[in-house]
PDB file of C-alpha atoms and ligand atoms in Angstrom:
ATOM      1  CA  MET X  14     -21.162 -22.741   7.459  1.00  0.00           C
ATOM      2  CA  LYS X  15     -22.650 -21.073   4.142  1.00  0.00           C
ATOM      3  CA  VAL X  16     -20.872 -20.517   1.011  1.00  0.00           C
ATOM      4  CA  PHE X  17     -21.409 -17.192  -1.439  1.00  0.00           C
ATOM      5  CA  VAL X  18     -19.372 -16.463  -4.168  1.00  0.00           C
ATOM      6  CA  LEU X  19     -19.354 -12.571  -5.219  1.00  0.00           C
ATOM      7  CA  LEU X  20     -19.559 -12.156  -9.412  1.00  0.00           C
ATOM      8  CA  GLY X  21     -18.741  -9.308 -10.515  1.00  0.00           C
ATOM      9  CA  ALA X  22     -16.108  -6.820 -12.274  1.00  0.00           C
ATOM     10  CA  PRO X  23     -13.361  -4.746 -11.019  1.00  0.00           C
ATOM     11  CA  GLY X  24     -14.449  -1.796 -10.023  1.00  0.00           C
ATOM     12  CA  ALA X  25     -18.467  -3.585  -9.251  1.00  0.00           C
ATOM     13  CA  GLY X  26     -18.014  -2.814  -5.318  1.00  0.00           C
ATOM     14  CA  LYS X  27     -17.686  -6.685  -4.186  1.00  0.00           C
ATOM     15  CA  GLY X  28     -14.973  -5.229  -1.837  1.00  0.00           C
ATOM     16  CA  THR X  29     -16.838  -3.116  -0.406  1.00  0.00           C
ATOM     17  CA  GLN X  30     -20.131  -5.169   0.045  1.00  0.00           C
ATOM     18  CA  ALA X  31     -17.588  -8.140   1.436  1.00  0.00           C
ATOM     19  CA  ALA X  32     -16.220  -5.877   4.406  1.00  0.00           C
ATOM     20  CA  LEU X  33     -19.824  -4.326   5.093  1.00  0.00           C
ATOM     21  CA  VAL X  34     -21.083  -8.077   5.293  1.00  0.00           C
ATOM     22  CA  ALA X  35     -18.253  -9.397   7.426  1.00  0.00           C
ATOM     23  CA  SER X  36     -18.037  -6.535   9.780  1.00  0.00           C
ATOM     24  CA  ARG X  37     -22.397  -6.471  10.301  1.00  0.00           C
ATOM     25  CA  LEU X  38     -23.059 -10.496   9.768  1.00  0.00           C
ATOM     26  CA  GLY X  39     -19.380 -12.013  10.980  1.00  0.00           C
ATOM     27  CA  ALA X  40     -18.966 -13.811   7.349  1.00  0.00           C
ATOM     28  CA  ALA X  41     -15.460 -14.362   6.913  1.00  0.00           C
ATOM     29  CA  HIS X  42     -14.010 -12.915   3.574  1.00  0.00           C
ATOM     30  CA  ILE X  43     -11.221 -14.018   1.264  1.00  0.00           C
ATOM     31  CA  SER X  44     -10.283 -12.462  -2.343  1.00  0.00           C
ATOM     32  CA  THR X  45      -7.504 -14.533  -4.247  1.00  0.00           C
ATOM     33  CA  GLY X  46      -4.748 -12.041  -3.100  1.00  0.00           C
ATOM     34  CA  ALA X  47      -5.821 -12.725   0.402  1.00  0.00           C
ATOM     35  CA  LEU X  48      -5.757 -16.496   0.288  1.00  0.00           C
ATOM     36  CA  LEU X  49      -2.644 -16.806  -1.179  1.00  0.00           C
ATOM     37  CA  ARG X  50      -1.020 -14.621   1.146  1.00  0.00           C
ATOM     38  CA  GLU X  51      -2.823 -16.199   4.543  1.00  0.00           C
ATOM     39  CA  GLU X  52      -1.188 -19.464   3.206  1.00  0.00           C
ATOM     40  CA  ILE X  53       2.358 -18.332   3.031  1.00  0.00           C
ATOM     41  CA  LYS X  54       1.954 -16.720   6.090  1.00  0.00           C
ATOM     42  CA  SER X  55       0.988 -19.835   7.737  1.00  0.00           C
ATOM     43  CA  GLY X  56       4.144 -20.795   7.025  1.00  0.00           C
ATOM     44  CA  SER X  57       3.015 -24.948   5.725  1.00  0.00           C
ATOM     45  CA  ALA X  58       4.363 -26.506   2.883  1.00  0.00           C
ATOM     46  CA  LEU X  59       1.759 -25.807   0.839  1.00  0.00           C
ATOM     47  CA  GLY X  60       2.655 -22.378   1.917  1.00  0.00           C
ATOM     48  CA  GLN X  61       6.104 -22.215   0.469  1.00  0.00           C
ATOM     49  CA  LYS X  62       5.329 -23.420  -2.514  1.00  0.00           C
ATOM     50  CA  VAL X  63       3.339 -21.157  -3.258  1.00  0.00           C
ATOM     51  CA  LYS X  64       5.913 -18.429  -2.393  1.00  0.00           C
ATOM     52  CA  ALA X  65       8.063 -19.773  -4.657  1.00  0.00           C
ATOM     53  CA  ILE X  66       6.092 -19.530  -7.241  1.00  0.00           C
ATOM     54  CA  VAL X  67       4.380 -15.996  -6.332  1.00  0.00           C
ATOM     55  CA  GLU X  68       8.383 -14.810  -6.213  1.00  0.00           C
ATOM     56  CA  SER X  69       9.584 -16.426  -9.789  1.00  0.00           C
ATOM     57  CA  GLY X  70       6.720 -13.913 -10.721  1.00  0.00           C
ATOM     58  CA  SER X  71       4.597 -16.957 -12.148  1.00  0.00           C
ATOM     59  CA  LEU X  72       1.055 -17.486 -12.071  1.00  0.00           C
ATOM     60  CA  VAL X  73      -0.239 -19.115  -9.631  1.00  0.00           C
ATOM     61  CA  ASP X  74      -2.101 -22.684 -11.077  1.00  0.00           C
ATOM     62  CA  ASP X  75      -5.980 -23.547 -10.539  1.00  0.00           C
ATOM     63  CA  GLN X  76      -4.791 -26.716  -8.396  1.00  0.00           C
ATOM     64  CA  THR X  77      -2.769 -24.929  -6.178  1.00  0.00           C
ATOM     65  CA  LEU X  78      -5.400 -21.799  -6.044  1.00  0.00           C
ATOM     66  CA  PHE X  79      -8.138 -24.497  -4.799  1.00  0.00           C
ATOM     67  CA  GLU X  80      -5.282 -25.977  -2.528  1.00  0.00           C
ATOM     68  CA  CYS X  81      -5.268 -22.651  -0.451  1.00  0.00           C
ATOM     69  CA  CYS X  82      -9.088 -22.208  -0.933  1.00  0.00           C
ATOM     70  CA  HIS X  83      -9.046 -25.402   1.166  1.00  0.00           C
ATOM     71  CA  GLY X  84      -7.151 -24.451   3.870  1.00  0.00           C
ATOM     72  CA  THR X  85      -9.323 -21.285   4.417  1.00  0.00           C
ATOM     73  CA  LEU X  86     -12.341 -22.871   4.355  1.00  0.00           C
ATOM     74  CA  VAL X  87     -10.784 -25.381   7.333  1.00  0.00           C
ATOM     75  CA  ARG X  88      -9.970 -22.551   8.897  1.00  0.00           C
ATOM     76  CA  ALA X  89     -13.188 -19.985   9.118  1.00  0.00           C
ATOM     77  CA  LYS X  90     -15.252 -24.041   9.497  1.00  0.00           C
ATOM     78  CA  GLU X  91     -12.915 -23.842  12.894  1.00  0.00           C
ATOM     79  CA  ALA X  92     -13.211 -21.056  13.848  1.00  0.00           C
ATOM     80  CA  GLY X  93     -17.006 -21.092  13.750  1.00  0.00           C
ATOM     81  CA  LYS X  94     -17.658 -18.632  11.243  1.00  0.00           C
ATOM     82  CA  ASN X  95     -21.496 -19.123   9.914  1.00  0.00           C
ATOM     83  CA  SER X  96     -20.434 -17.878   6.609  1.00  0.00           C
ATOM     84  CA  LEU X  97     -17.701 -17.588   3.894  1.00  0.00           C
ATOM     85  CA  LEU X  98     -17.504 -14.898   0.729  1.00  0.00           C
ATOM     86  CA  LEU X  99     -15.718 -15.247  -1.921  1.00  0.00           C
ATOM     87  CA  ASP X 100     -14.732 -12.721  -3.849  1.00  0.00           C
ATOM     88  CA  GLY X 101     -12.391 -13.240  -7.027  1.00  0.00           C
ATOM     89  CA  VAL X 102     -12.736 -17.210  -7.480  1.00  0.00           C
ATOM     90  CA  PRO X 103     -14.091 -19.154  -9.707  1.00  0.00           C
ATOM     91  CA  ARG X 104     -13.568 -17.153 -12.282  1.00  0.00           C
ATOM     92  CA  ASN X 105     -14.100 -19.639 -15.558  1.00  0.00           C
ATOM     93  CA  LEU X 106     -15.708 -22.890 -15.442  1.00  0.00           C
ATOM     94  CA  SER X 107     -13.008 -25.145 -14.700  1.00  0.00           C
ATOM     95  CA  GLN X 108     -12.338 -22.983 -11.177  1.00  0.00           C
ATOM     96  CA  VAL X 109     -16.308 -23.294 -10.553  1.00  0.00           C
ATOM     97  CA  ARG X 110     -15.723 -27.568 -10.958  1.00  0.00           C
ATOM     98  CA  ILE X 111     -12.742 -27.411  -8.696  1.00  0.00           C
ATOM     99  CA  LEU X 112     -14.292 -25.017  -6.202  1.00  0.00           C
ATOM    100  CA  ASP X 113     -17.293 -27.591  -6.449  1.00  0.00           C
ATOM    101  CA  GLU X 114     -14.601 -30.853  -5.247  1.00  0.00           C
ATOM    102  CA  VAL X 115     -13.036 -28.881  -2.375  1.00  0.00           C
ATOM    103  CA  LEU X 116     -16.537 -28.393  -0.790  1.00  0.00           C
ATOM    104  CA  LEU X 117     -17.575 -31.661  -1.030  1.00  0.00           C
ATOM    105  CA  LYS X 118     -14.512 -32.962   0.862  1.00  0.00           C
ATOM    106  CA  LEU X 119     -15.619 -30.590   4.010  1.00  0.00           C
ATOM    107  CA  ASN X 120     -19.335 -31.544   3.099  1.00  0.00           C
ATOM    108  CA  LEU X 121     -19.844 -27.719   2.303  1.00  0.00           C
ATOM    109  CA  LYS X 122     -21.533 -26.388  -0.659  1.00  0.00           C
ATOM    110  CA  VAL X 123     -21.791 -23.013  -2.915  1.00  0.00           C
ATOM    111  CA  ASP X 124     -25.319 -21.773  -1.335  1.00  0.00           C
ATOM    112  CA  ALA X 125     -25.462 -18.858  -3.293  1.00  0.00           C
ATOM    113  CA  ALA X 126     -23.769 -16.802  -6.158  1.00  0.00           C
ATOM    114  CA  ILE X 127     -24.377 -12.703  -6.271  1.00  0.00           C
ATOM    115  CA  ASP X 128     -23.780 -11.152  -9.533  1.00  0.00           C
ATOM    116  CA  PHE X 129     -22.800  -7.305  -8.905  1.00  0.00           C
ATOM    117  CA  GLU X 130     -24.509  -5.696 -12.455  1.00  0.00           C
ATOM    118  CA  VAL X 131     -23.078  -2.706 -13.002  1.00  0.00           C
ATOM    119  CA  SER X 132     -22.559  -1.277 -16.804  1.00  0.00           C
ATOM    120  CA  LYS X 133     -20.076  -1.089 -18.598  1.00  0.00           C
ATOM    121  CA  ASP X 134     -20.044   3.004 -18.940  1.00  0.00           C
ATOM    122  CA  VAL X 135     -20.319   3.467 -15.443  1.00  0.00           C
ATOM    123  CA  LEU X 136     -17.181   0.799 -14.254  1.00  0.00           C
ATOM    124  CA  VAL X 137     -15.092   2.816 -17.132  1.00  0.00           C
ATOM    125  CA  ALA X 138     -15.487   6.246 -15.152  1.00  0.00           C
ATOM    126  CA  ARG X 139     -15.129   4.602 -11.733  1.00  0.00           C
ATOM    127  CA  LEU X 140     -11.937   2.641 -12.975  1.00  0.00           C
ATOM    128  CA  SER X 141     -10.523   4.896 -15.401  1.00  0.00           C
ATOM    129  CA  ASN X 142     -11.018   7.649 -12.247  1.00  0.00           C
ATOM    130  CA  ARG X 143      -7.501   6.880 -10.708  1.00  0.00           C
ATOM    131  CA  TRP X 144      -4.769   9.512 -10.578  1.00  0.00           C
ATOM    132  CA  THR X 145      -0.905   9.109 -10.219  1.00  0.00           C
ATOM    133  CA  CYS X 146       1.079  11.552  -8.915  1.00  0.00           C
ATOM    134  CA  GLN X 147       4.399  12.103 -11.196  1.00  0.00           C
ATOM    135  CA  LYS X 148       6.292  13.643  -8.476  1.00  0.00           C
ATOM    136  CA  CYS X 149       5.527  10.834  -5.851  1.00  0.00           C
ATOM    137  CA  SER X 150       3.502   8.201  -7.431  1.00  0.00           C
ATOM    138  CA  ALA X 151       0.550   8.549  -4.428  1.00  0.00           C
ATOM    139  CA  VAL X 152      -2.771   7.440  -6.378  1.00  0.00           C
ATOM    140  CA  VAL X 153      -5.845   8.882  -5.339  1.00  0.00           C
ATOM    141  CA  SER X 154      -9.406   8.593  -7.029  1.00  0.00           C
ATOM    142  CA  GLY X 155     -10.744  11.753  -8.554  1.00  0.00           C
ATOM    143  CA  ASN X 156     -13.808  14.139  -7.587  1.00  0.00           C
ATOM    144  CA  ALA X 157     -17.874  12.895  -9.067  1.00  0.00           C
ATOM    145  CA  GLU X 158     -16.903  15.191 -12.500  1.00  0.00           C
ATOM    146  CA  GLY X 159     -13.992  12.666 -12.776  1.00  0.00           C
ATOM    147  CA  LEU X 160     -11.143  15.331 -12.694  1.00  0.00           C
ATOM    148  CA  ALA X 161      -7.976  15.375 -10.530  1.00  0.00           C
ATOM    149  CA  PRO X 162      -7.407  17.203  -7.513  1.00  0.00           C
ATOM    150  CA  SER X 163      -5.477  20.507  -8.717  1.00  0.00           C
ATOM    151  CA  SER X 164      -2.713  19.306  -6.032  1.00  0.00           C
ATOM    152  CA  CYS X 165      -1.197  16.229  -4.248  1.00  0.00           C
ATOM    153  CA  ALA X 166      -2.392  15.593  -0.840  1.00  0.00           C
ATOM    154  CA  SER X 167       0.578  13.869  -0.203  1.00  0.00           C
ATOM    155  CA  CYS X 168       3.616  15.916  -1.523  1.00  0.00           C
ATOM    156  CA  GLY X 169       2.295  19.372  -2.017  1.00  0.00           C
ATOM    157  CA  ALA X 170       2.941  19.460  -6.010  1.00  0.00           C
ATOM    158  CA  THR X 171       0.299  21.117  -7.898  1.00  0.00           C
ATOM    159  CA  HIS X 172      -0.965  19.662 -11.108  1.00  0.00           C
ATOM    160  CA  SER X 173       1.028  16.884 -10.338  1.00  0.00           C
ATOM    161  CA  TYR X 174      -1.823  14.511 -11.387  1.00  0.00           C
ATOM    162  CA  ALA X 175      -1.732  11.642 -14.673  1.00  0.00           C
ATOM    163  CA  ARG X 176      -3.283   8.880 -15.744  1.00  0.00           C
ATOM    164  CA  ARG X 177      -1.303   5.576 -15.640  1.00  0.00           C
ATOM    165  CA  LYS X 178      -1.576   3.736 -19.377  1.00  0.00           C
ATOM    166  CA  ASP X 179      -3.595   1.061 -17.697  1.00  0.00           C
ATOM    167  CA  ASP X 180      -6.168   3.405 -15.851  1.00  0.00           C
ATOM    168  CA  GLU X 181      -6.820   5.390 -19.631  1.00  0.00           C
ATOM    169  CA  PRO X 182     -10.678   4.662 -20.387  1.00  0.00           C
ATOM    170  CA  ALA X 183      -9.577   2.796 -23.691  1.00  0.00           C
ATOM    171  CA  ALA X 184      -7.296   0.159 -21.857  1.00  0.00           C
ATOM    172  CA  VAL X 185      -9.980  -0.195 -18.844  1.00  0.00           C
ATOM    173  CA  ALA X 186     -12.337  -0.943 -21.880  1.00  0.00           C
ATOM    174  CA  LYS X 187     -10.562  -3.441 -22.982  1.00  0.00           C
ATOM    175  CA  ARG X 188      -9.458  -5.149 -19.651  1.00  0.00           C
ATOM    176  CA  LEU X 189     -13.144  -5.093 -18.632  1.00  0.00           C
ATOM    177  CA  GLY X 190     -13.954  -6.758 -22.374  1.00  0.00           C
ATOM    178  CA  VAL X 191     -11.252  -9.750 -21.420  1.00  0.00           C
ATOM    179  CA  TYR X 192     -12.353  -9.879 -17.756  1.00  0.00           C
ATOM    180  CA  GLU X 193     -16.220 -10.509 -19.223  1.00  0.00           C
ATOM    181  CA  ALA X 194     -15.669 -12.778 -21.450  1.00  0.00           C
ATOM    182  CA  GLU X 195     -13.550 -15.165 -19.020  1.00  0.00           C
ATOM    183  CA  THR X 196     -16.552 -14.612 -16.279  1.00  0.00           C
ATOM    184  CA  ALA X 197     -20.162 -14.803 -18.421  1.00  0.00           C
ATOM    185  CA  PRO X 198     -19.839 -18.767 -18.603  1.00  0.00           C
ATOM    186  CA  VAL X 199     -19.527 -18.826 -14.398  1.00  0.00           C
ATOM    187  CA  SER X 200     -22.875 -16.566 -13.702  1.00  0.00           C
ATOM    188  CA  GLY X 201     -24.345 -18.549 -16.365  1.00  0.00           C
ATOM    189  CA  ASP X 202     -23.461 -22.096 -14.557  1.00  0.00           C
ATOM    190  CA  TYR X 203     -24.465 -20.742 -11.279  1.00  0.00           C
ATOM    191  CA  GLN X 204     -28.135 -19.097 -13.172  1.00  0.00           C
ATOM    192  CA  ARG X 205     -28.619 -22.898 -14.464  1.00  0.00           C
ATOM    193  CA  GLN X 206     -27.901 -24.807 -10.563  1.00  0.00           C
ATOM    194  CA  GLY X 207     -30.995 -22.014  -9.257  1.00  0.00           C
ATOM    195  CA  LEU X 208     -28.150 -20.322  -7.640  1.00  0.00           C
ATOM    196  CA  LEU X 209     -27.446 -17.065  -9.058  1.00  0.00           C
ATOM    197  CA  HIS X 210     -28.939 -13.902  -7.734  1.00  0.00           C
ATOM    198  CA  ARG X 211     -28.291 -10.336  -9.756  1.00  0.00           C
ATOM    199  CA  LEU X 212     -28.531  -6.993  -8.271  1.00  0.00           C
ATOM    200  CA  ASP X 213     -28.318  -3.599  -9.207  1.00  0.00           C
ATOM    201  CA  ALA X 214     -25.030  -2.157  -7.867  1.00  0.00           C
ATOM    202  CA  GLN X 215     -24.984   1.210  -9.655  1.00  0.00           C
ATOM    203  CA  ARG X 216     -27.109   2.066  -6.571  1.00  0.00           C
ATOM    204  CA  ASP X 217     -25.785   3.861  -3.068  1.00  0.00           C
ATOM    205  CA  PRO X 218     -23.848   1.470  -1.023  1.00  0.00           C
ATOM    206  CA  GLU X 219     -25.772   0.991   1.515  1.00  0.00           C
ATOM    207  CA  MET X 220     -29.190   0.355  -0.632  1.00  0.00           C
ATOM    208  CA  VAL X 221     -26.699  -2.864  -2.523  1.00  0.00           C
ATOM    209  CA  TYR X 222     -26.100  -4.035   1.235  1.00  0.00           C
ATOM    210  CA  LEU X 223     -29.541  -4.030   1.575  1.00  0.00           C
ATOM    211  CA  ASP X 224     -29.660  -6.625  -1.123  1.00  0.00           C
ATOM    212  CA  VAL X 225     -26.931  -8.619  -0.252  1.00  0.00           C
ATOM    213  CA  ALA X 226     -27.582  -9.106   3.364  1.00  0.00           C
ATOM    214  CA  ALA X 227     -31.001 -10.334   2.663  1.00  0.00           C
ATOM    215  CA  VAL X 228     -29.735 -13.122   0.062  1.00  0.00           C
ATOM    216  CA  ILE X 229     -27.067 -13.856   3.030  1.00  0.00           C
ATOM    217  CA  THR X 230     -29.743 -13.839   5.534  1.00  0.00           C
ATOM    218  CA  LYS X 231     -32.506 -15.834   4.183  1.00  0.00           C
ATOM    219  CA  LYS X 232     -29.728 -18.858   3.872  1.00  0.00           C
ATOM    220  CA  LEU X 233     -28.599 -18.443   7.437  1.00  0.00           C
ATOM    221  CA  LYS X 234     -31.758 -18.881   8.844  1.00  0.00           C
TER     222      LYS X 234
HETATM  223 ZN1   ZN R   6       2.706  13.368  -5.028  1.00  0.00          ZN
END
């Protein structure tokens, strides 16, 4: 089983591409949130520990996160998956090291890291184009001009959409800045290892997919 790390800011389209690769190439795909949910669902002792942490409102520490990652890797391997895509981990250098240790125990390694490059302006425009209905709390994406629909598709209220504070362009730019500072060393590390593939993720998703699929199929040969 080959292991691929997907890198890129929120809004860069990693989830969309991972779903395409999973359905067309038969890869397993796992995001951080799904990793934890899957472990909780398995009912294991570890799952019960994670459940308690999540329910207390605390953040799951790196060590526990990667114990969950181990379980997911084992299950994907047993299911005979040809590849596994990791979306959202590792997100700092310490996690890069822990992931390597977890993989080594299973006789696996990171085969490639794919960096989804999107300019900050485009990310801010994408992420701040989320609108919340003030009446019923439904969330929608706006149109290409970055405007909300005039009436709510869920409750029918007119001119009821507004941006959440978190989705204001200034807040989004701040969030992206924090993300970048934390994860830039990760792509630098994979680059030094000769594992990094950068691709222009601002294009049409089907064009981006061709590049992603090329990296993966080359490793599967
Ligand atoms: Zn509504």
